[in-house]
Short mmCIF file of C-alpha atoms in Angstrom, two decimals:
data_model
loop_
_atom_site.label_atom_id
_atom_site.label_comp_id
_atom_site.label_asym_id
_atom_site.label_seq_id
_atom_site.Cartn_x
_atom_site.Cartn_y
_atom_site.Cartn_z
CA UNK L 1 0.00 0.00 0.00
CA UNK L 2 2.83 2.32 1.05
CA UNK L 3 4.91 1.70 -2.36
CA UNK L 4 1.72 2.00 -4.51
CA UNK L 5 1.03 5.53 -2.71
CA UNK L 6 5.04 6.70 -3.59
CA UNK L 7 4.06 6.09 -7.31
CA UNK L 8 1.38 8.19 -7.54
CA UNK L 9 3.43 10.83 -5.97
CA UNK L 10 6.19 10.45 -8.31
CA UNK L 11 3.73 10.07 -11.40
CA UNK L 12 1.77 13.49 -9.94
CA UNK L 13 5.24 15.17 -9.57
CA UNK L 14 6.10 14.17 -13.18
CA UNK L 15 3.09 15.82 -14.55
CA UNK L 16 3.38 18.97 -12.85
CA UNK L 17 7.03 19.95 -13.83
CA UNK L 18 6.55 20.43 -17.70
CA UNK L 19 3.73 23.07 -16.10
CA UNK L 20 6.84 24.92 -14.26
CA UNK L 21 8.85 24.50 -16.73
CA UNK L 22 6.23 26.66 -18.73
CA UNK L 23 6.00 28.97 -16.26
CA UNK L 24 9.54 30.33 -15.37
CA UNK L 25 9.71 30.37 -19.63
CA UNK L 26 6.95 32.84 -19.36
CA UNK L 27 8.19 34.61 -16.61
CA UNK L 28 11.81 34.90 -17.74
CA UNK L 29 10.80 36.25 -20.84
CA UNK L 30 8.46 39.07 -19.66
CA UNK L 31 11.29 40.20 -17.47
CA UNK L 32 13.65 40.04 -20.49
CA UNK L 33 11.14 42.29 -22.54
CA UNK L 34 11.38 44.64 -19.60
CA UNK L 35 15.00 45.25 -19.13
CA UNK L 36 15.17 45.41 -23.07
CA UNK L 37 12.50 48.75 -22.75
CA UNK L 38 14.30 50.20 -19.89
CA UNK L 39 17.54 50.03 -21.81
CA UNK L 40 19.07 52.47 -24.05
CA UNK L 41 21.73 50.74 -26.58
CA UNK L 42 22.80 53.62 -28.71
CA UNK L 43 26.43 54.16 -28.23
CA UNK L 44 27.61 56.87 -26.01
CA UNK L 45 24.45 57.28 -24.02
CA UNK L 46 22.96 55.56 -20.73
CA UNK L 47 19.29 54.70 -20.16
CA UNK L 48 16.76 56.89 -19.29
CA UNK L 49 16.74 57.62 -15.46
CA UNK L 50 13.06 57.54 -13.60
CA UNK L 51 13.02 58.63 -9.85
CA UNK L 52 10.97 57.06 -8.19
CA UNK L 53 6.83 57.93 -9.27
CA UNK L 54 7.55 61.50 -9.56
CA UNK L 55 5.18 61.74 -12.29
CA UNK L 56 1.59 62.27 -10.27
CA UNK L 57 -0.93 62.47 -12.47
CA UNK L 58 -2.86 64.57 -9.94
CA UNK L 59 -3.32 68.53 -11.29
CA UNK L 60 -1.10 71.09 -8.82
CA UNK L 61 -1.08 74.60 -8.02
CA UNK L 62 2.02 76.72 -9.24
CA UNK L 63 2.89 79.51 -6.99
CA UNK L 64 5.19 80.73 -8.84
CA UNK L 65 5.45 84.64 -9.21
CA UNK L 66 1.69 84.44 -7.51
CA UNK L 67 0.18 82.41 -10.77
CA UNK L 68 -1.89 79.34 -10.57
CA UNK L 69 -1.31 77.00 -13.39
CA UNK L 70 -1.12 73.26 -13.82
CA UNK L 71 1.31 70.83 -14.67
CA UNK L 72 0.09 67.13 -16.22
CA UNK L 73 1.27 63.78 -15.87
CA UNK L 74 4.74 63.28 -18.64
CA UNK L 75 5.91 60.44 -17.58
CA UNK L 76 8.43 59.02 -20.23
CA UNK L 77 8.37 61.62 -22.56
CA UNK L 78 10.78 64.68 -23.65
CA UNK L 79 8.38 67.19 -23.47
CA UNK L 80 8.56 70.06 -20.64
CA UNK L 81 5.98 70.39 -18.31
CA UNK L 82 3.17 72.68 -18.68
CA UNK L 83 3.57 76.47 -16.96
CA UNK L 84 2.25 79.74 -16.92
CA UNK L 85 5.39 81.52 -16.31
CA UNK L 86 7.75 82.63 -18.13
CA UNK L 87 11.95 82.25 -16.75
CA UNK L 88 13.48 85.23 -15.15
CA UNK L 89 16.70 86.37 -17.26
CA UNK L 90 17.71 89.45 -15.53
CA UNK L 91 19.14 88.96 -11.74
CA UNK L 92 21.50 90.46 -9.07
CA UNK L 93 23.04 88.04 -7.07
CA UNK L 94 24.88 90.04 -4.09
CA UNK L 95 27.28 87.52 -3.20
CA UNK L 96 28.13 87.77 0.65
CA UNK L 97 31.56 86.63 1.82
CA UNK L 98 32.12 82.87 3.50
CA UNK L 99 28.32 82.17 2.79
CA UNK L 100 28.91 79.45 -0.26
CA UNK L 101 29.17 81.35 -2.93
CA UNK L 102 31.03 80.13 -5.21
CA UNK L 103 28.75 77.11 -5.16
CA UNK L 104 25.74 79.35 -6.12
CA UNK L 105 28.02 81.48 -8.57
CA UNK L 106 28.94 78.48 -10.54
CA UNK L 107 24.58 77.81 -11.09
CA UNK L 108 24.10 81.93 -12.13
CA UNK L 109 27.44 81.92 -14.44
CA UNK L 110 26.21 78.52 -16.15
CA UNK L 111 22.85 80.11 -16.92
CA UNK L 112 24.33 83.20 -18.02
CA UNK L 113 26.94 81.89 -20.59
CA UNK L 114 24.06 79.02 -21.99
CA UNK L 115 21.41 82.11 -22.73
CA UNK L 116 24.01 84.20 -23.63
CA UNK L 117 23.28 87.23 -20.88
CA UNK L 118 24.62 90.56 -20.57
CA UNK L 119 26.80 90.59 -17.25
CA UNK L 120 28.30 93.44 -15.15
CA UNK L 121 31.64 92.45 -14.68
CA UNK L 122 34.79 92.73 -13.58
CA UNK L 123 36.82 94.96 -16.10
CA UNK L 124 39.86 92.49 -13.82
CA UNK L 125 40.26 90.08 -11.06
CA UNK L 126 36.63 87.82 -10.20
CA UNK L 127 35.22 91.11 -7.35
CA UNK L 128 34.16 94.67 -7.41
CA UNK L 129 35.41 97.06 -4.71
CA UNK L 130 33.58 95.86 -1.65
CA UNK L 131 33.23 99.40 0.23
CA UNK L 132 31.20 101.49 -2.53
CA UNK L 133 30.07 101.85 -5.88
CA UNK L 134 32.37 100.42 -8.76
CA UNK L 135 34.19 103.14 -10.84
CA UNK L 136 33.88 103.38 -14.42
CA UNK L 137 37.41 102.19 -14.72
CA UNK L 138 36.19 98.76 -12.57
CA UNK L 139 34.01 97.21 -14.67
CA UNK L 140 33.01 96.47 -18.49
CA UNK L 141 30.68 98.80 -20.04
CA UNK L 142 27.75 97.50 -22.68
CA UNK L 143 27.31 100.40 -25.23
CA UNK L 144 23.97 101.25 -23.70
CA UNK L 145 25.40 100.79 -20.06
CA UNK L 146 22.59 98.43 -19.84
CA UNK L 147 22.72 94.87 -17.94
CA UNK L 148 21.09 91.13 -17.62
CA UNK L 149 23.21 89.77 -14.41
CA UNK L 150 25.56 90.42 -12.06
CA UNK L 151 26.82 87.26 -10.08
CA UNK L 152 30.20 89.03 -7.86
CA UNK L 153 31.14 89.60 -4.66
CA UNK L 154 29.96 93.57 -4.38
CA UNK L 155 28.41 95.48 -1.61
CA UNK L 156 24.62 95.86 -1.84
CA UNK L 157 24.10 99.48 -3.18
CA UNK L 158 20.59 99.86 -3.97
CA UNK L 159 21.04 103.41 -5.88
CA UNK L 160 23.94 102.19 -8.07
CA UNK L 161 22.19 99.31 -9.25
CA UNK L 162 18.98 100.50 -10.25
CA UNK L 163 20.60 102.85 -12.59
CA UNK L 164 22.37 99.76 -14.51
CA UNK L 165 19.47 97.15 -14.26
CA UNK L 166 15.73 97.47 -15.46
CA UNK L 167 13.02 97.50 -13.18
CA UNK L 168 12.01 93.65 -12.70
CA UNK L 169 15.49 92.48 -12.15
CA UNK L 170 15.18 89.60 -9.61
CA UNK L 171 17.51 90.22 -6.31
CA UNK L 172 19.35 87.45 -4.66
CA UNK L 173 21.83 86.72 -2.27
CA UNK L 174 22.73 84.13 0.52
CA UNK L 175 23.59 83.53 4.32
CA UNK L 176 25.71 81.82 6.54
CA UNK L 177 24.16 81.13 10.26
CA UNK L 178 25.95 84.12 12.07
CA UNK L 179 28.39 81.90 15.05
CA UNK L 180 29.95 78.93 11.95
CA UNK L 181 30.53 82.69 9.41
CA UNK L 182 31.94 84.28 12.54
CA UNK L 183 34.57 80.77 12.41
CA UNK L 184 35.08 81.38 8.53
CA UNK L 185 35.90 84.89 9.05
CA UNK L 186 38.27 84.28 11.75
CA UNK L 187 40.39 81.68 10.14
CA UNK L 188 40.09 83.31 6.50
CA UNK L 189 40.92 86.81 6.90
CA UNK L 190 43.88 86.38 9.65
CA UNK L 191 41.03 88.32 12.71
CA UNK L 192 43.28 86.41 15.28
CA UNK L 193 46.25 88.49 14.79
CA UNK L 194 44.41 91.69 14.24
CA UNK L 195 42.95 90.97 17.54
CA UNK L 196 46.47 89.72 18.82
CA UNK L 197 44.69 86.69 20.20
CA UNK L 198 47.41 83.98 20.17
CA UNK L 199 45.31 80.84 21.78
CA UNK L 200 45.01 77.59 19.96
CA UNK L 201 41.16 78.26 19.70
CA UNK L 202 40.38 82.38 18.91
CA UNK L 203 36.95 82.30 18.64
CA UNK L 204 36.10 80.62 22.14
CA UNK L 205 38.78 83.23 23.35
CA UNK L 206 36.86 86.24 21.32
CA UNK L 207 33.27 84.45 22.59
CA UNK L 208 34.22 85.34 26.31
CA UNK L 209 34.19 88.66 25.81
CA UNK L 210 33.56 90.25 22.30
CA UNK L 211 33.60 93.89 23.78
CA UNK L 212 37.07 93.17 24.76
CA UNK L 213 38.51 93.54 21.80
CA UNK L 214 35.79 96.26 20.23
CA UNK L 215 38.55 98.59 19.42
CA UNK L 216 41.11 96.27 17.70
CA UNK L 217 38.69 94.13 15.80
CA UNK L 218 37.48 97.59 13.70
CA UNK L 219 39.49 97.47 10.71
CA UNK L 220 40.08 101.30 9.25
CA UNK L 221 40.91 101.55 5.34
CA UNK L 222 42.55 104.76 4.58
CA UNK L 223 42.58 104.74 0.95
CA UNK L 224 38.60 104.84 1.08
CA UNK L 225 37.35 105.92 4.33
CA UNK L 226 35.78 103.01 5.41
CA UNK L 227 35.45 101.27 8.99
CA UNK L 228 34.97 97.38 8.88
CA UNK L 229 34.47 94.37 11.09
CA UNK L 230 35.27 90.61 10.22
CA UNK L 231 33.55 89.82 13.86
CA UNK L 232 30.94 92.24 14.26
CA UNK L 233 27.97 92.23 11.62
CA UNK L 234 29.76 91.47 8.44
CA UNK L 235 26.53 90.41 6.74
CA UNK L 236 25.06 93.23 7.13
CA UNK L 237 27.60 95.35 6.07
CA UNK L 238 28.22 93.04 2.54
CA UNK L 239 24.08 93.80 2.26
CA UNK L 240 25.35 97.25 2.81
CA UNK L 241 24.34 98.40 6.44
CA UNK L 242 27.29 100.52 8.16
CA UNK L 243 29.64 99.90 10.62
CA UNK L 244 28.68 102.46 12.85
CA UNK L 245 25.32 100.92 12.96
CA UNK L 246 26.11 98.08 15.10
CA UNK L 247 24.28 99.68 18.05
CA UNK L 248 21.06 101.02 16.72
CA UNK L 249 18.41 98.90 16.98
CA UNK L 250 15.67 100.87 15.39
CA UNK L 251 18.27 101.62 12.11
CA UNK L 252 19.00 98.03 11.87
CA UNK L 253 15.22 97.00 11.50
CA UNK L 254 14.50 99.80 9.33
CA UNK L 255 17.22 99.08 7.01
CA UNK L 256 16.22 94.95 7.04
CA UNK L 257 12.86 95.83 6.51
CA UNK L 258 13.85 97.78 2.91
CA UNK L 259 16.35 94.62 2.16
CA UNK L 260 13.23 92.19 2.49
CA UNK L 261 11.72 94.22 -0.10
CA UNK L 262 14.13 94.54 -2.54
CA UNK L 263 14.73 90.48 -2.51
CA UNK L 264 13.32 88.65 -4.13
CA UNK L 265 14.57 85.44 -2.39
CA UNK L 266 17.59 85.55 -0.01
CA UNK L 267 19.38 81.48 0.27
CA UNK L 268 20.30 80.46 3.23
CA UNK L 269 23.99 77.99 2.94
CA UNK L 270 22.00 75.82 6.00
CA UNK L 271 19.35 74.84 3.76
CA UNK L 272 20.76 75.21 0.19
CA UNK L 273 18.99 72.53 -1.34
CA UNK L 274 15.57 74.06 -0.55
CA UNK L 275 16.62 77.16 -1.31
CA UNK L 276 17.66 76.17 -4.59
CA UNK L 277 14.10 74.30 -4.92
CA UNK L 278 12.67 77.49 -4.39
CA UNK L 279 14.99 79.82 -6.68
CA UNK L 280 13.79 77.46 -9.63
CA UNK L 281 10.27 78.24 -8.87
CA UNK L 282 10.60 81.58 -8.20
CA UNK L 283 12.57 82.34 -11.73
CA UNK L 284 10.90 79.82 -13.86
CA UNK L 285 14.18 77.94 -14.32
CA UNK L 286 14.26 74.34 -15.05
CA UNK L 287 15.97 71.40 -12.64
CA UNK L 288 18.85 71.25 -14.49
CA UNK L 289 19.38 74.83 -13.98
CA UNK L 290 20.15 74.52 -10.35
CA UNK L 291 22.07 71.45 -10.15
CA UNK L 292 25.49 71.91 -8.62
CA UNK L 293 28.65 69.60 -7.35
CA UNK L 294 28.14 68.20 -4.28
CA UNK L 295 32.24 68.57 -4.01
CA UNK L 296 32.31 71.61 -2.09
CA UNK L 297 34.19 74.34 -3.05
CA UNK L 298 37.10 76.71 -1.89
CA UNK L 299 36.94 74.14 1.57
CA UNK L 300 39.52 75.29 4.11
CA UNK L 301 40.20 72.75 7.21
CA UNK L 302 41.22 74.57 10.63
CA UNK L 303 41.66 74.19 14.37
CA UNK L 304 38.52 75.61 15.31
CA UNK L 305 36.28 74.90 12.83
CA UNK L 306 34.50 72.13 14.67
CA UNK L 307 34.36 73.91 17.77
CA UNK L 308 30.35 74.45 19.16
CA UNK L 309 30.00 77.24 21.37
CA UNK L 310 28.70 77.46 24.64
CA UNK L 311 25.18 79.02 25.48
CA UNK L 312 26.68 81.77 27.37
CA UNK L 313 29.21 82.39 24.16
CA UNK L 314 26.51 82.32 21.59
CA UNK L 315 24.33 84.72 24.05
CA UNK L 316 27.28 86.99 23.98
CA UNK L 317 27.65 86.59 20.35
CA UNK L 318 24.25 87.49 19.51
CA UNK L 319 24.36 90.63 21.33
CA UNK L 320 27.52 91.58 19.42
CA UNK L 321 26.22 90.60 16.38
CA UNK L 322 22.79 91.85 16.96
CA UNK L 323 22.08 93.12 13.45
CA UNK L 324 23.50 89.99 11.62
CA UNK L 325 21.48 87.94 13.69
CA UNK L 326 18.56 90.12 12.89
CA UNK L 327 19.09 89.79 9.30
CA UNK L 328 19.62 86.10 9.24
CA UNK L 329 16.55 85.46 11.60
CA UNK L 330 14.64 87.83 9.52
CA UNK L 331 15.35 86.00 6.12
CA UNK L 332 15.57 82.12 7.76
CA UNK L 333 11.43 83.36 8.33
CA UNK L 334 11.15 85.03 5.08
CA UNK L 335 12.21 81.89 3.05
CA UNK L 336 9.74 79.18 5.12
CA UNK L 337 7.27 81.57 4.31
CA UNK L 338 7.97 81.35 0.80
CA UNK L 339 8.11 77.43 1.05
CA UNK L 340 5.13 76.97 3.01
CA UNK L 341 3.11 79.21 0.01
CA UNK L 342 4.23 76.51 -2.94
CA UNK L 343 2.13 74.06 -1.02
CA UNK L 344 3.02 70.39 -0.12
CA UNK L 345 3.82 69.71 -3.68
CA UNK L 346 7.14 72.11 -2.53
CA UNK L 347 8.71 68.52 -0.26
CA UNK L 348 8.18 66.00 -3.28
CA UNK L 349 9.91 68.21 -6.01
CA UNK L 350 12.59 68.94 -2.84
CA UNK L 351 12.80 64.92 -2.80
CA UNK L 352 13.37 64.61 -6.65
CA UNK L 353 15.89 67.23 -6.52
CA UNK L 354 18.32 65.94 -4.48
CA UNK L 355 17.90 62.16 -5.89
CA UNK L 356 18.51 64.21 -9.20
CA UNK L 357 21.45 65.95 -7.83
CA UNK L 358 23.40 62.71 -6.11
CA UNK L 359 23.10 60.72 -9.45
CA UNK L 360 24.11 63.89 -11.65
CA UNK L 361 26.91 63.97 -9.43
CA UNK L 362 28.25 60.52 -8.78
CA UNK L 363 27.88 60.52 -13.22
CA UNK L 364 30.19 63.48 -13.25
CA UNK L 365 32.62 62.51 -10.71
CA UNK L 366 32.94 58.86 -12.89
CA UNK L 367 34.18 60.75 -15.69
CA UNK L 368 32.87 58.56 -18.04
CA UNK L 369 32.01 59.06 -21.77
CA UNK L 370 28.91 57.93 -21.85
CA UNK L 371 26.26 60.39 -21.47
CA UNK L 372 23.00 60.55 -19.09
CA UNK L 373 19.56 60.64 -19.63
CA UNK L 374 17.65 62.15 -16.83
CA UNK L 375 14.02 61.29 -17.70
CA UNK L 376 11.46 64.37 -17.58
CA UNK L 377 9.38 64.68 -14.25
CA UNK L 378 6.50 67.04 -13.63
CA UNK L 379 9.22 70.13 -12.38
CA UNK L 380 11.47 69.41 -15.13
CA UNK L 381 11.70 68.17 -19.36
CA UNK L 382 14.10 65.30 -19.72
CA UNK L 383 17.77 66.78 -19.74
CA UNK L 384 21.25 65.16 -21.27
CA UNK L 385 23.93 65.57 -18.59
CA UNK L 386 27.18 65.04 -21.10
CA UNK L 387 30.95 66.31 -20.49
CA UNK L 388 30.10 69.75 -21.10
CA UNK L 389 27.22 70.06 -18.18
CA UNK L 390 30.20 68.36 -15.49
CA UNK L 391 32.65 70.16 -16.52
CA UNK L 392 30.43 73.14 -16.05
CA UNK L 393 29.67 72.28 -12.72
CA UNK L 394 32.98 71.40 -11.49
CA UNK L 395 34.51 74.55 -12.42
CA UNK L 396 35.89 77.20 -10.27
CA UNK L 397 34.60 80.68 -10.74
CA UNK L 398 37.47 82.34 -12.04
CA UNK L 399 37.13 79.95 -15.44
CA UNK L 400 33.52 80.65 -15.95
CA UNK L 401 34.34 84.26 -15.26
CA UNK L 402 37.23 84.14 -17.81
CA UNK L 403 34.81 82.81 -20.39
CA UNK L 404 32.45 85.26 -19.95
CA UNK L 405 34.80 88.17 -19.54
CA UNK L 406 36.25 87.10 -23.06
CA UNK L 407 32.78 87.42 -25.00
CA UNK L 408 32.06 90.72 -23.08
CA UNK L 409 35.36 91.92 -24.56
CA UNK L 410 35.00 90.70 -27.71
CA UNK L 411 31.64 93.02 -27.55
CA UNK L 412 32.95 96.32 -26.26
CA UNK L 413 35.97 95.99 -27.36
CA UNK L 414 37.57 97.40 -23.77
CA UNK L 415 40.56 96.94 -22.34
CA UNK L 416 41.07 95.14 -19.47
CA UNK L 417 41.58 96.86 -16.14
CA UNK L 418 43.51 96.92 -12.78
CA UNK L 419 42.93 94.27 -10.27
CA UNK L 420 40.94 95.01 -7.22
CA UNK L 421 43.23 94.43 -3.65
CA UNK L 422 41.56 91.48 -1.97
CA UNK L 423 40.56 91.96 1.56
CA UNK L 424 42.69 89.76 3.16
CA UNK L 425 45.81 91.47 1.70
CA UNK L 426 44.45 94.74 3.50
CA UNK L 427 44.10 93.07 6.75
CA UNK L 428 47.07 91.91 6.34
CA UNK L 429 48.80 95.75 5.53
CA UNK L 430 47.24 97.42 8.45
CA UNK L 431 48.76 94.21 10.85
CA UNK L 432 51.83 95.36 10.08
CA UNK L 433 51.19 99.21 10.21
CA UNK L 434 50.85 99.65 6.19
CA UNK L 435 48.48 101.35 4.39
CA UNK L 436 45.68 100.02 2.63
CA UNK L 437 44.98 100.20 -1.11
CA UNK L 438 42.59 99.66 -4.00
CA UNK L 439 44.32 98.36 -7.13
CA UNK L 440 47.43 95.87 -6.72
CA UNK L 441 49.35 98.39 -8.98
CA UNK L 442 49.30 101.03 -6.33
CA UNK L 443 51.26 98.00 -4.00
CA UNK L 444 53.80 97.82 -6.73
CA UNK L 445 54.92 101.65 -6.93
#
């Protein structure tokens, strides 16, 4: 009885394994005729890159510029979503010392050079004179003294700039959380032996007792009548808010309150990505736009930089730097204000970017010569990242400045012009009892 039972299992098993036989066949082939879709095999390009379901087929508002509009489902295909604005091509970016950017310069000089844009620049060197107004000499003229974008380090000077840029020019600039720039300043511009502070860490030294060293932290420039200080509010003064204004209150809200006007968006290095999210929105720009190299740039390594404060050194250092802390608190609120207006649809495009970003960069930093496809989403039309796009993004502002400096000359047909004296080099000159200068030539004489 047992053996005649152990047949008919082996006879039933028999039967059944031509059927799963069948069965992976059928499977193995559907999966073949997937891979095979998903896979590009023309030469020099990779597949097509999905994130995730980024596509919703669900209608969304657009806040942009305060206009509703909807953007449908493209999943798969080349063409850009739908939108009601139209991108922003004339900008100021005011860019603030140890705040990032050269990061952020690297996005506006990319966009500039690949829509071919009228910039102010630099008739020399990759700044403007940081204490007032360029002089005609400073910077290259357009026949009609007319500009698109200006992308430089350059103190905020509201008058000046409205008489070189039209009306609607967007206004940007970026900062730094006041205690880690107060670390970058230190170490950068040599404040440690302007102070004379000689310990291994200067800024918990400083953080004891900021009005200690009130009168040797004030650096004076001669050769332009200017008072400045690397410790004090030195946001502020790059957005162009005084020295001699550290005390008043009242003057320092007043003059914040204009700034938040003129702005149209104001980054913030803590939160770059969603600043960046926001930018695009703001100026119509598309993903790739805004991508940069997560390799950071012009990274310095130091003693101190690690070093966390105490909470009775950061409550001294927010009453010394009362108005930068004012200005970053007022524009950390302004931009979650901003974010919270785009809606929830704001976190998933936030998502998308940075997935976007950490593949665009890992393909870049392979070097490869194969190109990628990043597949169009509802923020974005499917975009080529090839040799040109990396080594866009990996290069250093001075190159991209070079390259558009050489078409702007090529245009006017005007000579170049003296370098500007970095501040460092001052610092550095009234250390050791020498007085400062504008132009490098004057250094030489």
């Amino acid at each position: 009885m047992d053996e005649n039972k152990l047949l008919q299992q082996k006879v039933s098993s028999s039967k059944r394994a031509p059927l799963m036989l069948l069965f992976f066949f059928a499977f193995g082939t559907i999966n073949m005729i997937y891979f095979a879709q998903k896979i590009d095999t023309r030469p020099q390009e990779k597949r097509l890159f999905n994130i995730g379901e980024w596509n919703s087929t669900e209608t969304t508002q657009d806040n942009r510029k305060g206009t509703a509009g909807t953007q449908e489902n493209r999943k798969g295909t080349e063409k850009a979503p739908k939108d009601t604005c139209s991108p922003q091509r004339k900008f100021v970016f005011i860019k603030t010392h140890k705040t990032g950017g050269c990061t952020i310069v690297n996005i506006f000089q990319r966009y500039a050079i690949k829509h071919k844009l009228s910039a102010l620049l630099p008739a020399a060197g990759t700044f403007f004179p940081w204490h007032y107004p360029p002089a005609e000499e400073d910077y290259i003229h357009t026949p009609d003294e007319q500009y698109d974008v200006l992308m430089n380090h350059m103190r905020y000077n509201k008058t000046w700039l409205r008489t070189k840029f039209p009306a609607d020019t967007a206004y940007i600039s970026v900062l730094r959380e006041p205690s880690s720039h107060l670390k970058s300043a230190m170490n950068y511009y040599n404040l440690p032996k302007l102070m004379k502070i000689k310990s291994k860490n200067p800024v918990q030294t400083f953080l004891q007792d900021p009005w200690k060293y009130k009168d040797l932290s004030e650096a004076y420039f001669d050769f332009c009548n200017v008072t400045w200080d690397g410790t004090r509010n030195f946001l502020s003064f790059d957005l162009g808010y005084p020295t001699e204004g550290a005390e008043d209150k009242e003057r320092a809200r007043r003059y914040i309150s204009e700034l938040e006007a003129d702005f149209t968006l104001v980054l913030l290095l803590e939160h770059l990505d969603e600043s960046l999210v926001l930018l695009r929105r703001l100026m119509c720009w598309e993903v790739r736009d805004v991508l940069y190299d997560m390799t950071p740039k012009n990274n310095r390594n130091y003693s101190y930089k690690k070093y966390v404060p105490t909470a009775e050194e950061l409550a001294n250092l927010r009453l010394w730097k009362a108005v930068d802390y004012l200005l970053y608190d007022t524009f950390n609120a302004s931009l979650w204000r901003k974010i919270a207006a785009q809606g929830p649809d704001f976190y998933d495009e936030l998502h998308y970017f940075k997935e976007v970003k950490q593949l665009v960069s890992t393909h870049c930093k392979m070097r490869g010569k194969e190109n990628l496809k990043v597949a169009a989403s509802k923020w974005s039309p499917q975009f080529q990242v090839d040799q040109k796009l990396c080594r866009g993004m990996k290069a250093m502002v001075p190159k991209l400045l070079a390259t558009m400096r050489k078409s702007m000359w090529a245009a006017t047909k005007q000579q170049k012009g003296r370098k500007i004296v970095r501040i460092q080099t001052n610092i550095l000159r009234i250390i050791h009892g020498r007085p400062t200068h504008k132009y490098r030539t004057h250094r030489k004489k």
